[in-house]
Every structure is written in C-alpha cells, then in structure tokens.
PDB file of C-alpha atoms in Angstrom:
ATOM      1  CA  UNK O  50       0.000   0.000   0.000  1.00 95.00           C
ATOM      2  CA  UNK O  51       2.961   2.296  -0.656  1.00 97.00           C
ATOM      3  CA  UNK O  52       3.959   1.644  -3.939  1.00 98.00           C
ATOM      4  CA  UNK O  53       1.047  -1.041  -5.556  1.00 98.00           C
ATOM      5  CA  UNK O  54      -1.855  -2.568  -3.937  1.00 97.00           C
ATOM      6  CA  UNK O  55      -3.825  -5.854  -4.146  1.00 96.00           C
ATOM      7  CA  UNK O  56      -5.736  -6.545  -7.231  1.00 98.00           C
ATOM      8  CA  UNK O  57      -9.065  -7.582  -6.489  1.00 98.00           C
ATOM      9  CA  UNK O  58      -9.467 -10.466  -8.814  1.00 98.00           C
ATOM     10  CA  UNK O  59      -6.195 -12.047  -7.259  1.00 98.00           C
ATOM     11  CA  UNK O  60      -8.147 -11.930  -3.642  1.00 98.00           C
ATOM     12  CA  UNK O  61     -10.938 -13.534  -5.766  1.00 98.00           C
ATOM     13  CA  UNK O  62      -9.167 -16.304  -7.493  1.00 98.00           C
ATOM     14  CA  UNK O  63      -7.206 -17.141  -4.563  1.00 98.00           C
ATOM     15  CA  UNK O  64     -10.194 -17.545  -2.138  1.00 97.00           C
ATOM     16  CA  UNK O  65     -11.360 -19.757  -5.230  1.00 97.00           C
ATOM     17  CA  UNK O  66      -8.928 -21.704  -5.349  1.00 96.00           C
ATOM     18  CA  UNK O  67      -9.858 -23.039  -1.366  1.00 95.00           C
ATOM     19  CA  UNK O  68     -13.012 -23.000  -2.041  1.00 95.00           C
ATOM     20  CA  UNK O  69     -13.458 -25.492  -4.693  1.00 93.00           C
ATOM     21  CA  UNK O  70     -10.331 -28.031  -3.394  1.00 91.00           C
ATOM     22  CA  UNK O  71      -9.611 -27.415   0.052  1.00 90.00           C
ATOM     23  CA  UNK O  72     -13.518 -27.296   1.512  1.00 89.00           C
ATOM     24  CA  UNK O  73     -14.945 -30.364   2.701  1.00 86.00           C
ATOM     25  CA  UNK O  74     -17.300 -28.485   5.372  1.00 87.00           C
ATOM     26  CA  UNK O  75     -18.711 -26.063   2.416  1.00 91.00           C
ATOM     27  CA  UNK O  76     -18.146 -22.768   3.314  1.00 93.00           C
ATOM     28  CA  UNK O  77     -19.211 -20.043   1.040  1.00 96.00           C
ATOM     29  CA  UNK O  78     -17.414 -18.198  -1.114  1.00 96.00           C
ATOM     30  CA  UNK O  79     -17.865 -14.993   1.251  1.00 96.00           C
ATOM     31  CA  UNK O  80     -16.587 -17.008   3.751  1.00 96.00           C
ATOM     32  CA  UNK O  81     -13.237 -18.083   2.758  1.00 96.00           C
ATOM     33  CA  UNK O  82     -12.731 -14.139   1.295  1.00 97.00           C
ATOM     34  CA  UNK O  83     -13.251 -13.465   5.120  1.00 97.00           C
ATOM     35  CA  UNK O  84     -11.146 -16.175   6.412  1.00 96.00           C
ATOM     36  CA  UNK O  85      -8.206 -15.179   4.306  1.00 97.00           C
ATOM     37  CA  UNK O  86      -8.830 -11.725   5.347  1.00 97.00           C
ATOM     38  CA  UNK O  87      -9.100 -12.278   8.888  1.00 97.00           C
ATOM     39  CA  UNK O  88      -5.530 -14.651   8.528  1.00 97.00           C
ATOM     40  CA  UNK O  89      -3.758 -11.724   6.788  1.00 97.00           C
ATOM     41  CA  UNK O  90      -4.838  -9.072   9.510  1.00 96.00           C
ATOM     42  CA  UNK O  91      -3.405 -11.379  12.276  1.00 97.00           C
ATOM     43  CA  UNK O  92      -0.394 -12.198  10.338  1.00 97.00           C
ATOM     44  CA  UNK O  93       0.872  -8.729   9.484  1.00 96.00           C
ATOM     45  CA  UNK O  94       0.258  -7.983  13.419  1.00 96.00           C
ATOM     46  CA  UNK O  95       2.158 -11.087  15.043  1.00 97.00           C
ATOM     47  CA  UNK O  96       4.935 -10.485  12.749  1.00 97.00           C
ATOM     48  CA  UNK O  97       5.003  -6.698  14.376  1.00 96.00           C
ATOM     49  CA  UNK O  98       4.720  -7.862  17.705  1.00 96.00           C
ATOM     50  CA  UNK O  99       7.507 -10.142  17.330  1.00 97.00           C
ATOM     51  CA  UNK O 100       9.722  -9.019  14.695  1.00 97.00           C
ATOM     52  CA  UNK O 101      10.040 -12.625  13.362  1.00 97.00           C
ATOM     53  CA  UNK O 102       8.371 -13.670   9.893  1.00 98.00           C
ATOM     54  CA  UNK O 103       5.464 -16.295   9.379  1.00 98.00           C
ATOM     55  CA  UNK O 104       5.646 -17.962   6.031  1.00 97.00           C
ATOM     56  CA  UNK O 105       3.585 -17.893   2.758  1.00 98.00           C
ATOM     57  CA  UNK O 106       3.034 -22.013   3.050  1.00 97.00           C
ATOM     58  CA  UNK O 107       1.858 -21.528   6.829  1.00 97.00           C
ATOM     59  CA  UNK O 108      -0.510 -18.622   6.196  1.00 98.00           C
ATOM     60  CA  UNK O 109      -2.193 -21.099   2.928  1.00 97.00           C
ATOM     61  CA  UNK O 110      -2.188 -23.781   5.688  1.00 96.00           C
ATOM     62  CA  UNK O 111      -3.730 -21.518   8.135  1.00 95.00           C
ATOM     63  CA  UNK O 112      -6.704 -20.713   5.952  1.00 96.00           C
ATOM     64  CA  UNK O 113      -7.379 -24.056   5.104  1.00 94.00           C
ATOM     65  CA  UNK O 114      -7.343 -24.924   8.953  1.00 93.00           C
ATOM     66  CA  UNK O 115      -9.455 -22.259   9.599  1.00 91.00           C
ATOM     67  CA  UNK O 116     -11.952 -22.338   6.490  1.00 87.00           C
ATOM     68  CA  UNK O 117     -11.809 -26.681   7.417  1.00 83.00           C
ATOM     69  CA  UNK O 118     -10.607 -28.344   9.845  1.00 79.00           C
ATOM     70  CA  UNK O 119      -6.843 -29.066  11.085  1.00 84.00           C
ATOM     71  CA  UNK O 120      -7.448 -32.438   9.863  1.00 81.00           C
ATOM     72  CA  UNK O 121      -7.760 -31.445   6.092  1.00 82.00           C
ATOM     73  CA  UNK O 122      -4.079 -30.274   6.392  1.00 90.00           C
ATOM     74  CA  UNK O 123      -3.052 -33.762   5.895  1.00 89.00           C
ATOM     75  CA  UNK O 124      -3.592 -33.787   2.251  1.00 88.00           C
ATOM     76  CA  UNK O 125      -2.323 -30.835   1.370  1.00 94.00           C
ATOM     77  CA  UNK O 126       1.395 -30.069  -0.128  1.00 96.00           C
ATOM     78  CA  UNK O 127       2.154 -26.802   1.241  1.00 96.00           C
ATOM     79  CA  UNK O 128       4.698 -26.463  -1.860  1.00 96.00           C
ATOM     80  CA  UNK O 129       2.137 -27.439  -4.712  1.00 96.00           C
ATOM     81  CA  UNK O 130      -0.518 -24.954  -3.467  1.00 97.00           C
ATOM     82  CA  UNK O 131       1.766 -22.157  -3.510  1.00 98.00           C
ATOM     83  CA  UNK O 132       2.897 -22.592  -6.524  1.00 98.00           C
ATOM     84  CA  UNK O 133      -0.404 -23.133  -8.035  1.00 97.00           C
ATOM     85  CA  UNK O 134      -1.144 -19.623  -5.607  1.00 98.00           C
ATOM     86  CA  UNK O 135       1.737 -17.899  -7.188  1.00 98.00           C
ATOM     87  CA  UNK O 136       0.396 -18.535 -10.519  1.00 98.00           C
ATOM     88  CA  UNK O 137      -2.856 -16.916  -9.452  1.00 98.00           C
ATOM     89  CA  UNK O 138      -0.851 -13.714  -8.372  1.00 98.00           C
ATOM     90  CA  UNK O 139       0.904 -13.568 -11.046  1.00 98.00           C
ATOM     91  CA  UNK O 140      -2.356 -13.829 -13.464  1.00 98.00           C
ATOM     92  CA  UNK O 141      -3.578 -11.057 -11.565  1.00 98.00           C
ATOM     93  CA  UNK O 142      -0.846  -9.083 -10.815  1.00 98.00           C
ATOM     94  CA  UNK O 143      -0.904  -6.278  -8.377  1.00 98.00           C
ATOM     95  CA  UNK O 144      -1.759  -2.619  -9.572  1.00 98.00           C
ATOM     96  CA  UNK O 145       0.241   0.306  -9.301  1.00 98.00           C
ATOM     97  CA  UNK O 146      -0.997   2.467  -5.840  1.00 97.00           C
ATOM     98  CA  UNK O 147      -2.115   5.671  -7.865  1.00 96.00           C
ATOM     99  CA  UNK O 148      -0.941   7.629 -11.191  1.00 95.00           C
ATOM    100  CA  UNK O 149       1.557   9.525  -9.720  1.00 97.00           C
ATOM    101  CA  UNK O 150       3.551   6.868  -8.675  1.00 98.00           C
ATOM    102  CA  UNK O 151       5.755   5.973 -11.229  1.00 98.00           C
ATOM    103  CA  UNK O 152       6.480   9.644 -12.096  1.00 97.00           C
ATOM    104  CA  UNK O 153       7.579  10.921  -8.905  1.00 98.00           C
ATOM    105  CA  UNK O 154      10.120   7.108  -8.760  1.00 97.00           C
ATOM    106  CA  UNK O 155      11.141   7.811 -12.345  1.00 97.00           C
ATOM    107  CA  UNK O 156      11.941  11.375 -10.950  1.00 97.00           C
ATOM    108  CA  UNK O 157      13.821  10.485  -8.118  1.00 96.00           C
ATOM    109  CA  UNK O 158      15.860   7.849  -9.863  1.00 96.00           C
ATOM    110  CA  UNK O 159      16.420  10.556 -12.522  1.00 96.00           C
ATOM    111  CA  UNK O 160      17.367  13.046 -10.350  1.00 96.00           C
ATOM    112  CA  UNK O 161      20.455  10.930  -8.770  1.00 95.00           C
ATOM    113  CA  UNK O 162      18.233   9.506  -5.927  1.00 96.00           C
ATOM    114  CA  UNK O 163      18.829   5.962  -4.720  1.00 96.00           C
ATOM    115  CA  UNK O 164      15.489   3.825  -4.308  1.00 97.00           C
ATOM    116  CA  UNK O 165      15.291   0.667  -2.383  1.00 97.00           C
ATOM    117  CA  UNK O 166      12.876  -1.498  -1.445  1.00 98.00           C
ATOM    118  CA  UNK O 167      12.281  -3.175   2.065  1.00 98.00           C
ATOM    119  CA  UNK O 168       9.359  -5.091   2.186  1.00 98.00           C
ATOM    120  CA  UNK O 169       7.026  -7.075   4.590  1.00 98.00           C
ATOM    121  CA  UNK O 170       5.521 -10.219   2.820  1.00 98.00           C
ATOM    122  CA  UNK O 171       2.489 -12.388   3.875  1.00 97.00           C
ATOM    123  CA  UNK O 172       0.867 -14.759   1.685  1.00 98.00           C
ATOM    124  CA  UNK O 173       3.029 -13.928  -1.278  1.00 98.00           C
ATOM    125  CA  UNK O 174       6.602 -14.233  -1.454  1.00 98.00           C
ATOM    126  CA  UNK O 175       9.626 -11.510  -2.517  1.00 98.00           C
ATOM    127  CA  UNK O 176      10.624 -14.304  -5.403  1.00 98.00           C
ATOM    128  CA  UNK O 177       7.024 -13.727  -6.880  1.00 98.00           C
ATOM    129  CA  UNK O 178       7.193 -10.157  -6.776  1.00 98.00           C
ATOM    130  CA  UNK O 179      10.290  -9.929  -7.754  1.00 98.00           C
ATOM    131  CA  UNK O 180       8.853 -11.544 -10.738  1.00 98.00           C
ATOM    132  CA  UNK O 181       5.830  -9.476 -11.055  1.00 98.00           C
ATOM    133  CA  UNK O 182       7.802  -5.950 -10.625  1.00 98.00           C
ATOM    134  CA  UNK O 183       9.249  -6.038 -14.273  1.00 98.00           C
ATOM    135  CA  UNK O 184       5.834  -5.625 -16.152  1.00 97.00           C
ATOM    136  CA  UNK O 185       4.760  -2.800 -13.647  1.00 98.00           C
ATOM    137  CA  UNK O 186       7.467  -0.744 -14.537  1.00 97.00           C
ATOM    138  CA  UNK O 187       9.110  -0.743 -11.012  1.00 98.00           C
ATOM    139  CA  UNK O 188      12.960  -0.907 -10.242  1.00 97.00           C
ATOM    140  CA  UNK O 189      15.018  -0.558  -7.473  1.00 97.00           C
ATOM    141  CA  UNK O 190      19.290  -0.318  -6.497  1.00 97.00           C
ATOM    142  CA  UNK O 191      18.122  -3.771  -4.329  1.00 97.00           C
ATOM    143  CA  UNK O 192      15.323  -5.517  -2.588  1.00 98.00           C
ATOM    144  CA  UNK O 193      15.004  -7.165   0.820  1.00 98.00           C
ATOM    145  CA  UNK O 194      12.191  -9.052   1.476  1.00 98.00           C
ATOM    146  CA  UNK O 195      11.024 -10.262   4.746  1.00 98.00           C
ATOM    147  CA  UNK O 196      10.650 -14.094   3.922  1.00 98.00           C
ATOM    148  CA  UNK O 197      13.959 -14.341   3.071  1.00 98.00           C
ATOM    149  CA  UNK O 198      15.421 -12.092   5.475  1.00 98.00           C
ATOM    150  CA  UNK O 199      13.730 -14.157   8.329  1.00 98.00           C
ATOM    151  CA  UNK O 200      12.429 -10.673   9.891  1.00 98.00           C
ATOM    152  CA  UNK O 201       9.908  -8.091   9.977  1.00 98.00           C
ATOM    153  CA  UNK O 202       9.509  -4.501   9.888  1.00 98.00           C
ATOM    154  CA  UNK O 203       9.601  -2.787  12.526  1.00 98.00           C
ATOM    155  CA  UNK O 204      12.719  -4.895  13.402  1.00 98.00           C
ATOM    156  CA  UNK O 205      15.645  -3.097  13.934  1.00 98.00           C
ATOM    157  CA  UNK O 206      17.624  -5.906  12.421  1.00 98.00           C
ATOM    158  CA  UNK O 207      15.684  -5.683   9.200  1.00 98.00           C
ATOM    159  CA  UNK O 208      16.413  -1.885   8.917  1.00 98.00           C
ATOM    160  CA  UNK O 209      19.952  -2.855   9.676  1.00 98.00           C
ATOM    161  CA  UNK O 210      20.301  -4.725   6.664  1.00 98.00           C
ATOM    162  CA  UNK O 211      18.961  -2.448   4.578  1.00 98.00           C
ATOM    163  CA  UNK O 212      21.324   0.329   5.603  1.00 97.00           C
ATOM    164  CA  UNK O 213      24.193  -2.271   5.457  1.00 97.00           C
ATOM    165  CA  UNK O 214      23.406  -2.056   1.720  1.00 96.00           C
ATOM    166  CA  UNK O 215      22.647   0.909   0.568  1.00 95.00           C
ATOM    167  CA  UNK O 216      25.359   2.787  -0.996  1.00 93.00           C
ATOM    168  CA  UNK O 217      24.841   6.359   0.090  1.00 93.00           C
ATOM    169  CA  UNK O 218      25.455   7.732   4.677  1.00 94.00           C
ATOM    170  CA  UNK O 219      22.361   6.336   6.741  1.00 94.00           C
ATOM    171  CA  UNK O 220      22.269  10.063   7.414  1.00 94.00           C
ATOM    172  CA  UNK O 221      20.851  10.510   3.966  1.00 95.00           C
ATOM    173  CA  UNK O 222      18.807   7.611   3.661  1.00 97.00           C
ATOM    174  CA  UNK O 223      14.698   8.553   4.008  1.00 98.00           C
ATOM    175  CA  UNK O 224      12.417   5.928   4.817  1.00 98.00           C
ATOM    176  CA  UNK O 225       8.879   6.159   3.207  1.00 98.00           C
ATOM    177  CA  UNK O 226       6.088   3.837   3.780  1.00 98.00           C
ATOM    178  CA  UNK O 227       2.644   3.313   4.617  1.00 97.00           C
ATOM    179  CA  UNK O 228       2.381   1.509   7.844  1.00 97.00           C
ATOM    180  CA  UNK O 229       2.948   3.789  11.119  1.00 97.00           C
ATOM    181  CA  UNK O 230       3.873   0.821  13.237  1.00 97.00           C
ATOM    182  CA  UNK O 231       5.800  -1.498  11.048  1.00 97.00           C
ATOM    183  CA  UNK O 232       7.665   2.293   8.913  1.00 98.00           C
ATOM    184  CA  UNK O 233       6.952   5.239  11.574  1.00 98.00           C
ATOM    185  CA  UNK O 234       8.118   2.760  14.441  1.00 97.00           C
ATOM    186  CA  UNK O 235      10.594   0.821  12.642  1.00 98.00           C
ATOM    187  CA  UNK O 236      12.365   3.657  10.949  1.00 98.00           C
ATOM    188  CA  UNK O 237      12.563   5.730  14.366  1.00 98.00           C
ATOM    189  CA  UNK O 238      14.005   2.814  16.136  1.00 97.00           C
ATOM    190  CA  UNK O 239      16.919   2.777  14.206  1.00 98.00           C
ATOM    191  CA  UNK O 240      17.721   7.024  14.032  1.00 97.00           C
ATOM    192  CA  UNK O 241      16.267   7.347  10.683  1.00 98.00           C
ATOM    193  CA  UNK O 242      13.759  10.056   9.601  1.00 97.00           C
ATOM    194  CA  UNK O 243      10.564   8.733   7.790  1.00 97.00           C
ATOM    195  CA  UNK O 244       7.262   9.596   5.440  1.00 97.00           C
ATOM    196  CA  UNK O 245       4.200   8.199   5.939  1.00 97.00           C
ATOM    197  CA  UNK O 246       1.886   8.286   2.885  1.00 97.00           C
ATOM    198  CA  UNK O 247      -1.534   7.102   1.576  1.00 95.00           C
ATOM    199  CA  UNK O 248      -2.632   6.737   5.105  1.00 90.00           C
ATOM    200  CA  UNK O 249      -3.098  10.076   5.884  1.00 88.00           C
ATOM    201  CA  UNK O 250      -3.982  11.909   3.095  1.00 87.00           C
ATOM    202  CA  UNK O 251      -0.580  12.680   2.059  1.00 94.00           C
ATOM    203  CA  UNK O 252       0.927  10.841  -1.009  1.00 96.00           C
ATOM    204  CA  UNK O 253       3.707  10.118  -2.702  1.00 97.00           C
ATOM    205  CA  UNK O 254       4.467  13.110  -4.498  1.00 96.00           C
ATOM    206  CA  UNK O 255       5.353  15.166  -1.419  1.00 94.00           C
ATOM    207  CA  UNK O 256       8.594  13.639  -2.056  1.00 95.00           C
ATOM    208  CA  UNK O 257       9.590  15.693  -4.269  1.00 94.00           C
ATOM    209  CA  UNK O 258       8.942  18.711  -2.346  1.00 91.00           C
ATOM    210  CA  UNK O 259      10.984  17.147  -0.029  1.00 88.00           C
ATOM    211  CA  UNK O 260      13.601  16.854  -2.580  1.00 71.00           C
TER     212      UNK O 260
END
C-alpha cells in the first residue's frame, strides 16, 4: 500500500482456489474471502509484535485450517498450493498504488536519488514479486524481502540490513512507507527520519517537495 496494492481479482481467485479443493465443510465463497482476510490481519500484526516472519506455506495452511478443519491439512502439499497460488498472483498481478507513482520514482531515480525497497511479505513471497515488478514498470538499487530475510519490519535488524546495503550515509537515507507501526516505528528505532503516505492523506508526491 505504498507503492502497488492488491488486485481484487487475485483476492478472488485465490479464495477460489480453497473453495473449490480445500472445503470439505462447504463454506461459502464470502466465507473463505473473510477467512483469508481475517488470517492476513493477524499475520501482518504477530509479525510486528515479534519481529520474526510467518511464512507464505503456513498462512495457505492456516486458511485451510481455519476455512476446514486441522485435519484437512493432511492432504495438502504446502509447496504445490503455492505454486499453483503464485500462478494466481501472477495472473492477476498487483496494480500500481495511484498515477503519480511511477512519475515521482522515475523522478527520483532521474534526479540521482537511490530507491530501495524493504518489504514485509504475507501470503506472497519476494521471489514472486520480484517476478511481477518487471511488467509494472518498477525498479530498485536492491530488494530485501522479509521471507527471506527471516524478519519483519519494525525490526531493527531488518532496517539494519537495509542500511548495510545501501550505498549512500544512513544520514541521507529517508524511509517512506505506509504503515505507522511497522515504517513510523521501525524507521525511528533505528535514528532514521521517515514519510508516511496514503494513510493520511498525504501521497507520494510530497517527495519531491521534499527533494
């Protein structure tokens, strides 16, 4: 939600997907959209509490334990369905947050600015959207990616990493993001000045007032 966002026919397809194979009690549709919603909120806030990382196969397992029973789990390959989820994704690709966002990147990168990427991931994995990034027109110096980093935003060892990387002082290095817990907090922990956007009615083209 700071650079692209969901699209809606991925949430569709991928609730689908359970539905039809991994639903021997019958739940609705509706149902499993809510599950995987409720499963994502939860996620995203154990991951914040504890700095760690829950993976992509254990969230798809989740859902099916919740939108089932623990006992379905049995038959499932965890690898298989996230590869088959992947495909989804990348069928449906996320969109771009809003028009200016490209622009005001392009600008940056044109105007000698670094950009990097540090991301949280949930039910989709940095490999995937590393994949995905390409046809939306997005690039970046480097990308770290919470699945295979091990570690979550607002962990200071996350942040760490990122600054271990990027090739400019941490003294110039502004973090932007969405999130005030998992950005505001995270960034602050670690000395660096941030930018919350889209949240609060501020987007991504105060940057380059900034700049």
């Amino acid at each position: 939600m700071t650079l692209i966002r969901s699209n809606p026919q991925y949430k569709y397809e991928r609730a689908r997907v359970i539905h039809e194979r991994y639903n021997p009690s019958g739940k609705s549709l509706d149902e499993i959209e809510t599950v995987f919603r409720q499963v994502d909120l939860l996620a995203n806030t154990i991951n914040e509490r504890t700095g760690g990382q829950l993976q992509a196969e254990e969230l798809h397992l989740w859902v099916i334990g919740q939108a089932a029973s623990p006992e379905a789990l049995a038959d499932v390959d965890p690898v298989a369905l996230y590869e088959e989820m992947e495909t989804v994704f990348l069928t449906h690709p996320p969109l771009i947050y809003g028009p200016e966002t490209l622009r005001v990147l392009r600008t940056l990168q044109d105007q000698g600015h670094t950009t990097s990427l540090l991301s949280n991931t949930a039910f989709i994995k940095g490999r995937t959207l590393r994949k995905a990034f390409p046809a939306l027109g997005l690039a970046f110096d480097f990308e770290l990616f919470s699945d295979e980093e091990g570690v979550s935003k607002p962990n200071s060892v996350f942040f760490e990493r990122m600054l271990a990387r990027v090739p400019v002082s941490r003294h110039d290095v502004l973090h932007v993001g969405d999130n005030p817990v998992a950005d505001g907090q995270g960034a602050a922990r670690v000395g660096l000045p941030h930018l919350l956007i889209n949240v609060n009615r501020q987007g991504i083209e105060h940057l380059l007032r900034l700049t």
